[in-house]
Amino acid sequence: MRAVRAALLAAGVAAGLWGVWLMRDFTSDRLVSAGTWLAGGIVLHDAVLAPLTVAIGVVAVRLLPGYFRAPMGLAFLVWATLTIVFVPVLSGQGGKPDNDTILNRPYVESWLVMTALLLVAAAAVGLLRRSRATRAAAPDPK
């Protein structure tokens, strides 16, 4: 286990040093911008995303039966991660009016389909877990 931790630490330090190396030519404006984004991400996570996730978890524990909690929790984790990745295209960042080949896909519809598929998959896994638990708890008819 120590070797794994040491390897992960070395990889983390190497990634951090590589990031610093890539920033060596940044102007002071770009450094301030990068720092602002970093601080904004921390504030967004700690002030909005973390409390929202805890609130959703508390509501889910109260409303969902036990066999649905883990699949829905995993679906929420995947959905939240993919939604964060989708934000630039959902908001239209990077699109240019004079170039219709950029952001020319139905991103909102794709995001909605992904959301629906995650919910259906999580519900199916929850129902499968419920049926297995019901069969395991049923008395043997012998």
PDB file of C-alpha atoms in Angstrom, residues 7-138:
ATOM      1  CA  ALA A   7       3.370   6.276  -6.806  1.00  0.00           C
ATOM      2  CA  LEU A   8       0.178   8.352  -6.588  1.00  0.00           C
ATOM      3  CA  LEU A   9       2.019  11.098  -4.730  1.00  0.00           C
ATOM      4  CA  ALA A  10       4.788  11.112  -7.327  1.00  0.00           C
ATOM      5  CA  ALA A  11       2.234  11.233 -10.153  1.00  0.00           C
ATOM      6  CA  GLY A  12       0.398  14.117  -8.481  1.00  0.00           C
ATOM      7  CA  VAL A  13       3.580  16.089  -7.920  1.00  0.00           C
ATOM      8  CA  ALA A  14       4.679  15.434 -11.502  1.00  0.00           C
ATOM      9  CA  ALA A  15       1.303  16.603 -12.847  1.00  0.00           C
ATOM     10  CA  GLY A  16       1.485  19.751 -10.728  1.00  0.00           C
ATOM     11  CA  LEU A  17       5.013  20.522 -11.880  1.00  0.00           C
ATOM     12  CA  TRP A  18       3.984  19.946 -15.494  1.00  0.00           C
ATOM     13  CA  GLY A  19       1.135  22.415 -15.029  1.00  0.00           C
ATOM     14  CA  VAL A  20       3.501  25.002 -13.574  1.00  0.00           C
ATOM     15  CA  TRP A  21       5.894  24.407 -16.491  1.00  0.00           C
ATOM     16  CA  LEU A  22       3.084  25.002 -18.982  1.00  0.00           C
ATOM     17  CA  MET A  23       2.292  28.314 -17.261  1.00  0.00           C
ATOM     18  CA  ARG A  24       5.866  29.626 -17.514  1.00  0.00           C
ATOM     19  CA  ASP A  25       5.055  31.920 -20.448  1.00  0.00           C
ATOM     20  CA  PHE A  26       1.815  33.299 -19.005  1.00  0.00           C
ATOM     21  CA  THR A  27       1.472  37.040 -18.744  1.00  0.00           C
ATOM     22  CA  SER A  28       0.315  38.517 -15.456  1.00  0.00           C
ATOM     23  CA  ASP A  29      -3.193  38.944 -16.911  1.00  0.00           C
ATOM     24  CA  ARG A  30      -3.388  35.248 -17.789  1.00  0.00           C
ATOM     25  CA  LEU A  31      -2.095  34.277 -14.327  1.00  0.00           C
ATOM     26  CA  VAL A  32      -4.758  36.448 -12.682  1.00  0.00           C
ATOM     27  CA  SER A  33      -7.386  34.920 -14.961  1.00  0.00           C
ATOM     28  CA  ALA A  34      -6.244  31.377 -14.115  1.00  0.00           C
ATOM     29  CA  GLY A  35      -6.258  32.226 -10.408  1.00  0.00           C
ATOM     30  CA  THR A  36      -9.740  33.694 -10.692  1.00  0.00           C
ATOM     31  CA  TRP A  37     -11.043  30.556 -12.388  1.00  0.00           C
ATOM     32  CA  LEU A  38      -9.376  28.370  -9.750  1.00  0.00           C
ATOM     33  CA  ALA A  39     -10.826  30.395  -6.877  1.00  0.00           C
ATOM     34  CA  GLY A  40     -14.215  30.554  -8.589  1.00  0.00           C
ATOM     35  CA  GLY A  41     -14.248  26.791  -9.015  1.00  0.00           C
ATOM     36  CA  ILE A  42     -13.495  26.268  -5.344  1.00  0.00           C
ATOM     37  CA  VAL A  43     -16.179  28.729  -4.264  1.00  0.00           C
ATOM     38  CA  LEU A  44     -18.707  27.222  -6.692  1.00  0.00           C
ATOM     39  CA  HIS A  45     -17.955  23.734  -5.400  1.00  0.00           C
ATOM     40  CA  ASP A  46     -17.994  24.586  -1.699  1.00  0.00           C
ATOM     41  CA  ALA A  47     -20.856  27.087  -1.718  1.00  0.00           C
ATOM     42  CA  VAL A  48     -23.185  25.562  -4.310  1.00  0.00           C
ATOM     43  CA  LEU A  49     -22.377  22.055  -5.557  1.00  0.00           C
ATOM     44  CA  ALA A  50     -21.454  20.361  -2.265  1.00  0.00           C
ATOM     45  CA  PRO A  51     -24.490  21.646  -0.295  1.00  0.00           C
ATOM     46  CA  LEU A  52     -26.787  20.853  -3.220  1.00  0.00           C
ATOM     47  CA  THR A  53     -25.414  17.315  -3.429  1.00  0.00           C
ATOM     48  CA  VAL A  54     -25.867  16.799   0.321  1.00  0.00           C
ATOM     49  CA  ALA A  55     -29.430  18.131   0.120  1.00  0.00           C
ATOM     50  CA  ILE A  56     -30.247  15.799  -2.768  1.00  0.00           C
ATOM     51  CA  GLY A  57     -28.739  12.905  -0.811  1.00  0.00           C
ATOM     52  CA  VAL A  58     -30.829  13.697   2.279  1.00  0.00           C
ATOM     53  CA  VAL A  59     -34.007  13.875   0.201  1.00  0.00           C
ATOM     54  CA  ALA A  60     -33.114  10.670  -1.655  1.00  0.00           C
ATOM     55  CA  VAL A  61     -32.537   8.753   1.587  1.00  0.00           C
ATOM     56  CA  ARG A  62     -35.934   9.837   2.859  1.00  0.00           C
ATOM     57  CA  LEU A  63     -37.864   9.173  -0.358  1.00  0.00           C
ATOM     58  CA  LEU A  64     -36.174   6.249  -2.122  1.00  0.00           C
ATOM     59  CA  PRO A  65     -36.363   2.635  -0.971  1.00  0.00           C
ATOM     60  CA  GLY A  66     -33.022   1.087  -0.070  1.00  0.00           C
ATOM     61  CA  TYR A  67     -32.579  -0.896  -3.275  1.00  0.00           C
ATOM     62  CA  PHE A  68     -32.885   2.281  -5.391  1.00  0.00           C
ATOM     63  CA  ARG A  69     -30.448   4.436  -3.402  1.00  0.00           C
ATOM     64  CA  ALA A  70     -27.138   3.133  -4.748  1.00  0.00           C
ATOM     65  CA  PRO A  71     -28.162   3.034  -8.442  1.00  0.00           C
ATOM     66  CA  MET A  72     -29.724   6.510  -8.243  1.00  0.00           C
ATOM     67  CA  GLY A  73     -26.687   7.838  -6.374  1.00  0.00           C
ATOM     68  CA  LEU A  74     -24.388   6.510  -9.062  1.00  0.00           C
ATOM     69  CA  ALA A  75     -26.647   7.856 -11.805  1.00  0.00           C
ATOM     70  CA  PHE A  76     -26.606  11.270 -10.119  1.00  0.00           C
ATOM     71  CA  LEU A  77     -22.809  11.216  -9.906  1.00  0.00           C
ATOM     72  CA  VAL A  78     -22.463  10.360 -13.609  1.00  0.00           C
ATOM     73  CA  TRP A  79     -25.168  12.882 -14.561  1.00  0.00           C
ATOM     74  CA  ALA A  80     -23.566  15.701 -12.567  1.00  0.00           C
ATOM     75  CA  THR A  81     -20.123  15.003 -14.018  1.00  0.00           C
ATOM     76  CA  LEU A  82     -21.407  14.870 -17.590  1.00  0.00           C
ATOM     77  CA  THR A  83     -23.521  17.972 -17.045  1.00  0.00           C
ATOM     78  CA  ILE A  84     -20.435  19.909 -15.963  1.00  0.00           C
ATOM     79  CA  VAL A  85     -18.704  18.703 -19.127  1.00  0.00           C
ATOM     80  CA  PHE A  86     -21.766  19.730 -21.185  1.00  0.00           C
ATOM     81  CA  VAL A  87     -21.940  23.287 -19.749  1.00  0.00           C
ATOM     82  CA  PRO A  88     -19.804  24.972 -22.445  1.00  0.00           C
ATOM     83  CA  VAL A  89     -21.824  23.568 -25.324  1.00  0.00           C
ATOM     84  CA  LEU A  90     -25.175  23.926 -23.556  1.00  0.00           C
ATOM     85  CA  SER A  91     -24.447  27.598 -22.955  1.00  0.00           C
ATOM     86  CA  GLY A  92     -23.177  28.121 -26.505  1.00  0.00           C
ATOM     87  CA  GLN A  93     -19.663  29.147 -25.490  1.00  0.00           C
ATOM     88  CA  GLY A  94     -17.285  29.022 -28.408  1.00  0.00           C
ATOM     89  CA  GLY A  95     -19.940  29.341 -31.060  1.00  0.00           C
ATOM     90  CA  LYS A  96     -19.473  31.896 -33.804  1.00  0.00           C
ATOM     91  CA  PRO A  97     -22.308  33.385 -35.860  1.00  0.00           C
ATOM     92  CA  ASP A  98     -20.160  33.472 -38.997  1.00  0.00           C
ATOM     93  CA  ASN A  99     -19.216  29.783 -38.734  1.00  0.00           C
ATOM     94  CA  ASP A 100     -22.193  27.434 -38.541  1.00  0.00           C
ATOM     95  CA  THR A 101     -19.973  24.340 -38.310  1.00  0.00           C
ATOM     96  CA  ILE A 102     -19.108  25.123 -34.692  1.00  0.00           C
ATOM     97  CA  LEU A 103     -21.635  23.893 -32.151  1.00  0.00           C
ATOM     98  CA  ASN A 104     -23.927  22.609 -34.869  1.00  0.00           C
ATOM     99  CA  ARG A 105     -25.337  19.636 -32.973  1.00  0.00           C
ATOM    100  CA  PRO A 106     -28.503  19.342 -30.854  1.00  0.00           C
ATOM    101  CA  TYR A 107     -26.604  19.476 -27.557  1.00  0.00           C
ATOM    102  CA  VAL A 108     -29.604  20.182 -25.334  1.00  0.00           C
ATOM    103  CA  GLU A 109     -31.477  17.220 -26.795  1.00  0.00           C
ATOM    104  CA  SER A 110     -28.408  15.018 -26.382  1.00  0.00           C
ATOM    105  CA  TRP A 111     -28.124  16.073 -22.751  1.00  0.00           C
ATOM    106  CA  LEU A 112     -31.822  15.321 -22.176  1.00  0.00           C
ATOM    107  CA  VAL A 113     -31.465  11.878 -23.799  1.00  0.00           C
ATOM    108  CA  MET A 114     -28.413  11.168 -21.610  1.00  0.00           C
ATOM    109  CA  THR A 115     -30.398  12.213 -18.539  1.00  0.00           C
ATOM    110  CA  ALA A 116     -33.330   9.982 -19.476  1.00  0.00           C
ATOM    111  CA  LEU A 117     -31.073   7.004 -20.202  1.00  0.00           C
ATOM    112  CA  LEU A 118     -29.347   7.383 -16.849  1.00  0.00           C
ATOM    113  CA  LEU A 119     -32.681   7.503 -15.029  1.00  0.00           C
ATOM    114  CA  VAL A 120     -33.996   4.467 -16.902  1.00  0.00           C
ATOM    115  CA  ALA A 121     -30.795   2.504 -16.261  1.00  0.00           C
ATOM    116  CA  ALA A 122     -30.777   3.400 -12.559  1.00  0.00           C
ATOM    117  CA  ALA A 123     -34.453   2.477 -12.208  1.00  0.00           C
ATOM    118  CA  ALA A 124     -33.856  -0.839 -13.995  1.00  0.00           C
ATOM    119  CA  VAL A 125     -30.960  -1.695 -11.698  1.00  0.00           C
ATOM    120  CA  GLY A 126     -33.056  -0.721  -8.683  1.00  0.00           C
ATOM    121  CA  LEU A 127     -35.915  -2.950  -9.822  1.00  0.00           C
ATOM    122  CA  LEU A 128     -33.483  -5.802 -10.455  1.00  0.00           C
ATOM    123  CA  ARG A 129     -32.055  -5.394  -6.953  1.00  0.00           C
ATOM    124  CA  ARG A 130     -35.583  -5.370  -5.504  1.00  0.00           C
ATOM    125  CA  SER A 131     -36.590  -8.540  -7.332  1.00  0.00           C
ATOM    126  CA  ARG A 132     -33.411 -10.319  -6.216  1.00  0.00           C
ATOM    127  CA  ALA A 133     -33.990  -9.240  -2.621  1.00  0.00           C
ATOM    128  CA  THR A 134     -37.623 -10.388  -2.802  1.00  0.00           C
ATOM    129  CA  ARG A 135     -36.609 -13.791  -4.203  1.00  0.00           C
ATOM    130  CA  ALA A 136     -33.890 -14.208  -1.600  1.00  0.00           C
ATOM    131  CA  ALA A 137     -36.306 -13.370   1.236  1.00  0.00           C
ATOM    132  CA  ALA A 138     -39.093 -15.645  -0.053  1.00  0.00           C
TER     133      ALA A 138
END
